[in-house]
Amino acid sequence: MALTQIIGSGIGQVTNIKIGGSGSANTLDDYEEGTWSPNFTNMNAGATLGTYTKIGNFVVCNFELQANGSNTNVQVSGVPFAMLVASGERGGGIATYQNRNSTETWAVIPASSSAFSFYFGAASRTITSSETVIGTFSFFTTS
């Protein structure tokens, strides 16, 4: 895709960015960066950190979680936008680091429109006290 038009209306302000064509459907009119607060739904969290980038209805989130306690079927809530989870809309991601088992790569799978879980193969992963998980995931939203 080619960037076809950029119009600036003032210093530091760029508007009317069009990608892949000059029609209104090609206008980039929704871009946002921010932070979010990941929370465990069924255990206490220690340190947490989350950032996101939203372009249109596509969201990419990064997270770092540290557990303070342990539980099974851990879910993480607090995503900055509701995730679409119907067939063909489900997002996902990967835990790029976890300090439980260095030979495992964990998948991040949406559990609902507002929470996600960790999996290794078909098995859900638990997180125990002082364990850290760092990762990224993406999804579509309606907003």
N, CA and C of each residue as an Amber inpcrd file, in Angstrom:
protein
   429
   0.8260000  -1.1780000   0.0000000   0.0000000   0.0000000   0.0000000
   0.8680000   1.2370000   0.0000000   0.3710000   2.2230000  -0.6530000
   1.1120000   3.4700000  -0.7250000   0.3900000   4.5530000   0.0420000
   1.1510000   5.3900000   0.6700000   0.6160000   6.5690000   1.3210000
   0.3570000   7.5670000   0.2120000  -0.9200000   7.9670000   0.0160000
  -1.2470000   8.7660000  -1.1560000  -1.4350000  10.2410000  -0.8850000
  -1.6940000  10.6170000   0.3720000  -1.9610000  12.0220000   0.6210000
  -1.7360000  12.3610000   2.0880000  -1.0250000  13.4250000   2.3540000
  -0.8980000  13.9720000   3.6990000  -1.1150000  15.4740000   3.5900000
  -2.0130000  15.9780000   4.4070000  -2.2800000  17.4080000   4.4110000
  -2.0410000  17.9160000   5.8220000  -1.2360000  18.9360000   5.9600000
  -0.9770000  19.5310000   7.2670000  -1.7030000  20.8500000   7.3810000
  -2.3600000  21.0690000   8.5200000  -3.0880000  22.3270000   8.6880000
  -2.4710000  23.2030000   9.7760000  -1.3150000  22.8440000  10.2360000
  -0.6560000  23.6580000  11.2510000   0.6090000  22.9650000  11.7140000
   1.4300000  23.6610000  12.4410000   2.6670000  23.0880000  12.9340000
   2.3450000  21.9620000  13.9070000   2.9400000  20.8060000  13.6800000
   2.7410000  19.6610000  14.5520000   1.4220000  18.9390000  14.3570000
   0.6370000  19.3420000  13.3680000  -0.6500000  18.6980000  13.1380000
  -0.7010000  18.1700000  11.7140000  -0.9490000  16.8800000  11.5910000
  -1.1050000  16.2590000  10.2880000  -2.4900000  15.6340000  10.2540000
  -3.2520000  15.9760000   9.2480000  -4.5930000  15.4330000   9.1080000
  -4.7800000  14.8630000   7.7100000  -5.8720000  14.1710000   7.5110000
  -6.2600000  13.6720000   6.2000000  -5.2220000  12.7230000   5.6090000
  -4.6990000  11.8070000   6.4310000  -3.7550000  10.8160000   5.9360000
  -4.5460000   9.7260000   5.2370000  -4.2090000   9.4570000   3.9940000
  -4.8990000   8.4390000   3.2090000  -3.9020000   7.3610000   2.8110000
  -4.2910000   6.1030000   3.0060000  -3.4240000   4.9730000   2.7110000
  -4.1090000   4.1000000   1.6790000  -3.4410000   3.8430000   0.5550000
  -3.9550000   2.9240000  -0.4550000  -5.0400000   3.4960000  -1.3390000
  -5.2370000   4.7830000  -1.3610000  -6.2520000   5.4100000  -2.1980000
  -6.6090000   6.7740000  -1.6590000  -7.4380000   7.4960000  -2.4220000
  -7.7590000   8.8560000  -2.0190000  -9.1770000   9.0030000  -1.4830000
  -9.9470000   7.9330000  -1.4420000 -11.3190000   7.9960000  -0.9520000
 -11.3930000   8.0850000   0.5550000 -12.5770000   8.4230000   1.0680000
 -12.7560000   8.5870000   2.5130000 -12.5530000   7.2780000   3.2680000
 -12.7960000   6.1390000   2.6330000 -12.5830000   4.8450000   3.2920000
 -11.1050000   4.5810000   3.5600000 -10.2240000   5.3090000   2.8920000
  -8.7850000   5.1270000   3.0540000  -8.1700000   6.1200000   4.0410000
  -8.9880000   6.9200000   4.7000000  -8.4940000   7.9280000   5.6320000
  -8.2070000   7.3030000   6.9890000  -7.0040000   7.5190000   7.4810000
  -6.6140000   7.0910000   8.8260000  -7.1380000   8.1420000   9.7930000
  -8.2510000   7.8020000  10.4670000  -8.8850000   8.7990000  11.3250000
  -8.9960000   8.3550000  12.7760000  -8.3400000   7.2440000  13.1310000
  -8.4230000   6.7620000  14.5100000  -7.1060000   6.0930000  14.8820000
  -6.2500000   6.8140000  15.5640000  -4.9660000   6.2950000  16.0380000
  -4.7990000   6.7200000  17.4830000  -4.3960000   5.7610000  18.3240000
  -4.2750000   6.0660000  19.7530000  -3.1880000   5.1930000  20.3710000
  -2.4140000   5.7600000  21.2670000  -1.4500000   5.0220000  22.0790000
  -1.7420000   5.3230000  23.5340000  -1.5140000   4.3250000  24.3940000
  -1.7730000   4.5760000  25.7980000  -1.2880000   3.4550000  26.6860000
  -1.6940000   3.5230000  27.9400000  -1.3490000   2.4910000  28.9110000
  -2.6350000   1.8420000  29.4090000  -2.5080000   0.6320000  29.9250000
  -3.6400000  -0.0580000  30.5440000  -3.1170000  -0.8070000  31.7530000
  -4.0110000  -1.1890000  32.6380000  -3.6210000  -1.8390000  33.8890000
  -4.0760000  -3.2930000  33.8980000  -3.1670000  -4.2280000  33.5360000
  -3.5390000  -5.6410000  33.5750000  -3.8190000  -6.0860000  35.0120000
  -4.8490000  -6.8800000  35.1890000  -5.2130000  -7.4120000  36.5020000
  -5.5250000  -8.8890000  36.3680000  -5.1940000  -9.6600000  37.3800000
  -5.5930000 -11.0590000  37.4040000  -7.0320000 -11.1400000  37.8800000
  -7.8370000 -11.9970000  37.2500000  -9.2370000 -12.1020000  37.6470000
  -9.4170000 -12.9720000  38.8850000  -8.4810000 -13.8850000  39.1810000
  -8.6840000 -14.7850000  40.3200000  -7.4310000 -14.9650000  41.1730000
  -6.5930000 -13.9660000  41.2260000  -5.4470000 -13.9620000  42.1370000
  -4.9050000 -12.5470000  42.2440000  -4.0550000 -12.3010000  43.1890000
  -3.4740000 -10.9780000  43.3670000  -2.3020000 -10.7700000  42.4220000
  -2.1800000  -9.5610000  41.9360000  -1.0670000  -9.2080000  41.0700000
  -0.0370000  -8.4240000  41.8680000   1.2120000  -8.6160000  41.5050000
   2.2740000  -7.7710000  42.0200000   2.4060000  -6.5960000  41.0620000
   3.5700000  -6.4140000  40.5000000   3.8020000  -5.3420000  39.5380000
   3.1300000  -5.6870000  38.2140000   2.4490000  -4.7090000  37.6170000
   1.8620000  -4.8860000  36.2950000   2.1480000  -3.6630000  35.4510000
   2.2500000  -3.8830000  34.1630000   2.5070000  -2.8020000  33.2170000
   1.8430000  -3.1740000  31.9080000   1.1710000  -2.2380000  31.2730000
   0.5580000  -2.5060000  29.9850000   0.5790000  -1.2700000  29.1020000
   0.8710000  -1.4670000  27.8100000   0.7980000  -0.4060000  26.8200000
  -0.0140000  -0.9130000  25.6390000  -0.5710000   0.0010000  24.8600000
  -1.3280000  -0.4090000  23.6760000  -1.2030000   0.6170000  22.5670000
  -1.4490000   0.1570000  21.3480000  -1.5920000   1.0050000  20.1740000
  -2.8670000   0.5720000  19.4700000  -3.7340000   1.5230000  19.1530000
  -4.9960000   1.2370000  18.4690000  -5.0150000   2.0100000  17.1690000
  -5.2320000   1.2860000  16.0680000  -5.3720000   1.8900000  14.7450000
  -6.7050000   1.4080000  14.1950000  -7.6410000   2.3250000  14.0490000
  -8.9900000   1.9300000  13.6400000  -9.5830000   1.0200000  14.6980000
 -10.0070000  -0.1930000  14.2720000 -10.5780000  -1.1370000  15.2420000
  -9.6090000  -2.2720000  15.5620000  -8.3140000  -2.0810000  15.2710000
  -7.2810000  -3.0860000  15.5440000  -6.4050000  -2.5960000  16.6920000
  -6.2320000  -3.4620000  17.7100000  -5.4970000  -3.0820000  18.9250000
  -4.3400000  -4.0540000  19.1460000  -3.1650000  -3.5290000  19.4710000
  -2.0110000  -4.3280000  19.8690000  -1.6670000  -3.9410000  21.3040000
  -1.6200000  -4.9400000  22.1870000  -1.3240000  -4.6950000  23.5990000
  -0.0360000  -5.4010000  24.0020000   0.7340000  -4.7690000  24.8430000
   1.9110000  -5.3710000  25.4680000   1.6610000  -5.3960000  26.9710000
   2.2230000  -6.3900000  27.6470000   1.9850000  -6.4990000  29.0790000
   3.1730000  -7.1080000  29.7880000   3.2980000  -6.7850000  31.0600000
   4.2360000  -7.4280000  31.9770000   3.4830000  -7.6210000  33.2900000
   3.4150000  -8.8660000  33.7490000   2.6630000  -9.2130000  34.9470000
   3.5570000  -9.9620000  35.9140000   3.4330000  -9.6670000  37.1750000
   4.1060000 -10.4440000  38.2020000   3.0550000 -10.9120000  39.1970000
   3.0600000 -12.2180000  39.4690000   2.0670000 -12.8010000  40.3670000
   2.4380000 -12.5720000  41.8220000   1.4160000 -12.4900000  42.6420000
   1.5790000 -12.4000000  44.0850000   0.6040000 -13.4090000  44.6790000
   0.9680000 -14.6790000  44.6540000   0.0780000 -15.7660000  45.0370000
   0.0120000 -16.7590000  43.8930000  -0.8520000 -17.7590000  43.9790000
  -0.9720000 -18.7120000  42.8870000  -2.4130000 -19.1600000  42.7530000
  -2.7580000 -19.6130000  41.5620000  -4.0930000 -20.1040000  41.2900000
  -4.0650000 -20.8350000  39.9520000  -5.0950000 -21.6190000  39.6860000
  -5.2030000 -22.2860000  38.3970000  -6.0910000 -21.4680000  37.4780000
  -6.0060000 -21.7640000  36.1930000  -6.8430000 -21.0940000  35.1920000
  -6.7940000 -19.5750000  35.3360000  -5.6090000 -19.0580000  35.4260000
  -5.4310000 -17.6190000  35.5920000  -5.9290000 -16.8930000  34.3510000
  -6.7350000 -15.8750000  34.5660000  -7.1500000 -14.9910000  33.4870000
  -6.6650000 -13.5880000  33.8120000  -6.3750000 -12.8440000  32.7720000
  -5.9210000 -11.4680000  32.9290000  -6.9920000 -10.5660000  32.3390000
  -7.4330000  -9.5970000  33.1280000  -8.4650000  -8.6670000  32.6810000
  -7.8900000  -7.2570000  32.6170000  -8.7370000  -6.3220000  32.2450000
  -8.3190000  -4.9250000  32.1900000  -7.9060000  -4.4600000  30.8140000
  -8.1600000  -5.2820000  29.7640000  -7.7810000  -4.8560000  28.4160000
  -8.4250000  -3.5090000  28.1160000  -7.7590000  -2.6480000  27.3450000
  -8.2390000  -1.2760000  27.1910000  -9.5040000  -1.1310000  26.3440000
  -9.8390000  -2.1450000  25.5540000 -11.0340000  -2.1320000  24.7180000
 -11.6360000  -3.5320000  24.7160000 -12.9450000  -3.6270000  24.5020000
 -13.5980000  -4.9350000  24.4430000 -13.0850000  -5.7000000  23.2260000
 -12.7220000  -6.9650000  23.4410000 -12.2220000  -7.8120000  22.3630000
 -13.3870000  -8.5020000  21.6540000 -13.3600000  -8.5280000  20.3330000
 -14.3210000  -9.3210000  19.5850000 -13.8860000 -10.7760000  19.6880000
 -14.7810000 -11.6690000  20.0370000 -14.4030000 -13.0670000  20.2630000
 -15.2730000 -14.0530000  19.4770000 -16.0560000 -13.5700000  18.5290000
 -16.8750000 -14.4670000  17.7210000 -16.0010000 -15.2030000  16.7050000
 -16.5610000 -16.2030000  16.0820000 -15.8350000 -16.9670000  15.0670000
 -15.2880000 -16.0330000  13.9860000 -14.0210000 -16.1810000  13.6760000
 -13.3780000 -15.3560000  12.6610000 -12.9090000 -14.0030000  13.1550000
 -13.1920000 -13.6780000  14.4050000 -12.7930000 -12.3790000  14.9450000
 -11.7980000 -12.4960000  16.0870000 -11.5800000 -13.6820000  16.5770000
 -10.7780000 -13.8930000  17.7820000  -9.3250000 -13.5020000  17.5410000
  -8.7830000 -12.7320000  18.4620000  -7.3820000 -12.3480000  18.4040000
  -6.5210000 -13.3480000  19.1550000  -5.3110000 -12.9600000  19.4630000
  -4.4040000 -13.8120000  20.2220000  -3.0240000 -13.2140000  20.2610000
  -2.1200000 -13.9420000  20.8760000  -0.7610000 -13.4420000  20.9900000
   0.1480000 -14.4650000  21.6150000   1.2500000 -13.9770000  22.1550000
   2.2740000 -14.8710000  22.6840000   2.9130000 -14.2510000  23.9190000
   3.2090000 -15.1000000  24.8850000   4.0020000 -14.6730000  26.0340000
   5.4610000 -14.8240000  25.6190000   6.1330000 -13.7240000  25.4380000
   7.4990000 -13.7510000  24.9310000   8.5210000 -14.0860000  26.0040000
   8.0990000 -14.0120000  27.2650000   8.9760000 -14.3730000  28.3760000
   8.1110000 -14.8450000  29.5320000   8.5350000 -15.8780000  30.1970000
   7.9740000 -16.2850000  31.4820000   9.0780000 -17.0130000  32.2150000
   9.1800000 -16.8220000  33.5120000  10.3190000 -17.3670000  34.2520000
   9.9830000 -18.6720000  34.9710000   9.0160000 -19.4140000  34.4560000
   8.7060000 -20.7290000  35.0180000   9.5100000 -21.8230000  34.3120000
   9.4590000 -21.8450000  32.9910000  10.0990000 -22.9050000  32.2190000
  10.6170000 -22.2890000  30.9330000  11.9070000 -22.1300000  30.8050000
  12.4880000 -21.4140000  29.6700000  12.3100000 -22.1530000  28.3480000
  11.8610000 -23.4040000  28.3660000  11.6710000 -24.1290000  27.1060000
  10.2400000 -24.0150000  26.5840000   9.3650000 -23.3410000  27.3030000
   7.9790000 -23.2150000  26.8770000   7.6960000 -21.8460000  26.2670000
   6.8810000 -21.8360000  25.2290000   6.3290000 -20.6110000  24.6760000
   4.8350000 -20.6700000  24.9080000   4.2790000 -19.6650000  25.5500000
   2.8650000 -19.6730000  25.9020000   2.0450000 -18.8710000  24.9100000
   0.8660000 -19.3790000  24.5650000  -0.0780000 -18.6380000  23.7500000
  -0.9520000 -17.7790000  24.6560000  -1.3890000 -16.6640000  24.1300000
  -2.3290000 -15.7850000  24.8240000  -3.6430000 -15.8780000  24.0610000
  -4.6760000 -16.4020000  24.7100000  -5.9540000 -16.6720000  24.0600000
  -7.0630000 -15.8950000  24.7740000  -7.8840000 -15.1310000  24.0320000
  -9.0020000 -14.4470000  24.6850000  -9.9520000 -15.4460000  25.3450000
 -10.3180000 -15.1760000  26.5870000 -11.2660000 -16.0160000  27.3240000
 -12.6630000 -15.4090000  27.2800000 -12.7510000 -14.1260000  27.0490000
 -14.0190000 -13.4020000  26.9560000 -13.7090000 -12.0840000  26.2650000
 -14.6820000 -11.2030000  26.2110000 -14.4300000  -9.9070000  25.5770000
 -13.5550000  -8.9960000  26.4260000 -13.2920000  -9.4000000  27.6880000
 -12.5310000  -8.5190000  28.5770000 -11.3580000  -9.1970000  29.2860000
 -11.0750000 -10.4730000  28.9820000  -9.9900000 -11.1820000  29.6780000
  -9.3270000 -12.1900000  28.7410000  -8.0630000 -12.5370000  29.0530000
  -7.3680000 -13.5670000  28.2780000  -6.6870000 -14.5450000  29.2250000
  -6.3410000 -15.7210000  28.6900000  -5.6850000 -16.7820000  29.4600000
  -4.3950000 -17.1860000  28.7790000  -3.5400000 -17.9100000  29.5160000
  -2.2830000 -18.4210000  28.9890000  -2.4050000 -19.9160000  28.7410000
  -1.8430000 -20.3750000  27.6210000  -1.8670000 -21.8010000  27.2810000
  -0.5090000 -22.2410000  26.7690000  -0.1790000 -23.5040000  27.0460000
   0.9620000 -24.1910000  26.4290000   0.3650000 -25.4360000  25.7950000
   0.2670000 -25.4450000  24.4710000  -0.4830000 -26.4970000  23.8070000
  -1.9420000 -26.3550000  24.2020000  -2.5770000 -27.4520000  24.5700000
  -3.9890000 -27.4160000  24.9670000  -4.1650000 -27.1630000  26.4600000
  -3.0760000 -27.1050000  27.2110000  -3.1710000 -26.9840000  28.6680000
  -3.0750000 -25.5250000  29.1060000  -3.9940000 -25.1030000  29.9650000
  -3.8890000 -23.7570000  30.5120000  -2.7050000 -23.7070000  31.4710000
  -2.1350000 -22.5370000  31.6090000  -0.9670000 -22.3550000  32.4580000
  -1.3340000 -21.5950000  33.7140000  -0.7920000 -22.0420000  34.8240000
  -0.9660000 -21.3230000  36.0770000   0.2380000 -20.4250000  36.2860000
   0.0730000 -19.4720000  37.1590000   1.1730000 -18.5790000  37.5100000
   1.2700000 -18.6110000  39.0220000   2.4650000 -18.7720000  39.5230000
   2.6370000 -18.8380000  40.9710000   3.4030000 -17.6160000  41.4690000
   3.4860000 -17.4910000  42.7600000   4.0630000 -16.3210000  43.3950000
   5.4380000 -15.9730000  42.8390000   5.6170000 -14.7110000  42.5590000
   6.8630000 -14.1220000  42.0570000   7.1890000 -14.5040000  40.6270000
   6.3160000 -15.2150000  39.9310000   6.5590000 -15.4860000  38.5140000
   6.1620000 -14.2720000  37.6870000   6.9020000 -14.0640000  36.6130000
   6.6740000 -12.9320000  35.7220000   6.3460000 -13.4550000  34.3340000
   5.4030000 -12.8040000  33.6780000   5.0430000 -13.1220000  32.2980000
   5.0400000 -11.8170000  31.5110000   5.7130000 -11.8120000  30.3600000
   5.7690000 -10.6500000  29.4800000   5.3040000 -11.1000000  28.1050000
   4.4670000 -10.3050000  27.4560000   4.0010000 -10.7150000  26.1410000
   3.2780000  -9.6270000  25.3880000   2.7020000 -10.0570000  24.2630000
   1.9660000  -9.1540000  23.3850000   0.7970000  -9.9100000  22.7800000
  -0.2800000  -9.2200000  22.5020000  -1.4140000  -9.8240000  21.8170000
  -2.1530000  -8.7440000  21.0420000  -2.9350000  -9.1680000  20.0740000
  -3.7030000  -8.2320000  19.2560000  -5.1200000  -8.7390000  19.0870000
  -6.0170000  -7.8350000  18.7990000  -7.4170000  -8.1890000  18.6320000
  -8.1550000  -7.0580000  17.9200000  -9.3540000  -7.3760000  17.4530000
 -10.2390000  -6.3730000  16.8730000 -11.2630000  -5.9570000  17.9190000
 -11.7040000  -4.7130000  17.8430000 -12.7060000  -4.1780000  18.7490000
 -13.7650000  -3.4590000  17.9420000 -14.8950000  -3.1680000  18.5440000
 -15.9420000  -2.4460000  17.8390000 -15.7850000  -0.9350000  17.9570000
 -14.9780000  -0.4700000  18.8890000 -14.8500000   0.9810000  19.0950000
 -13.6910000   1.5620000  18.3310000
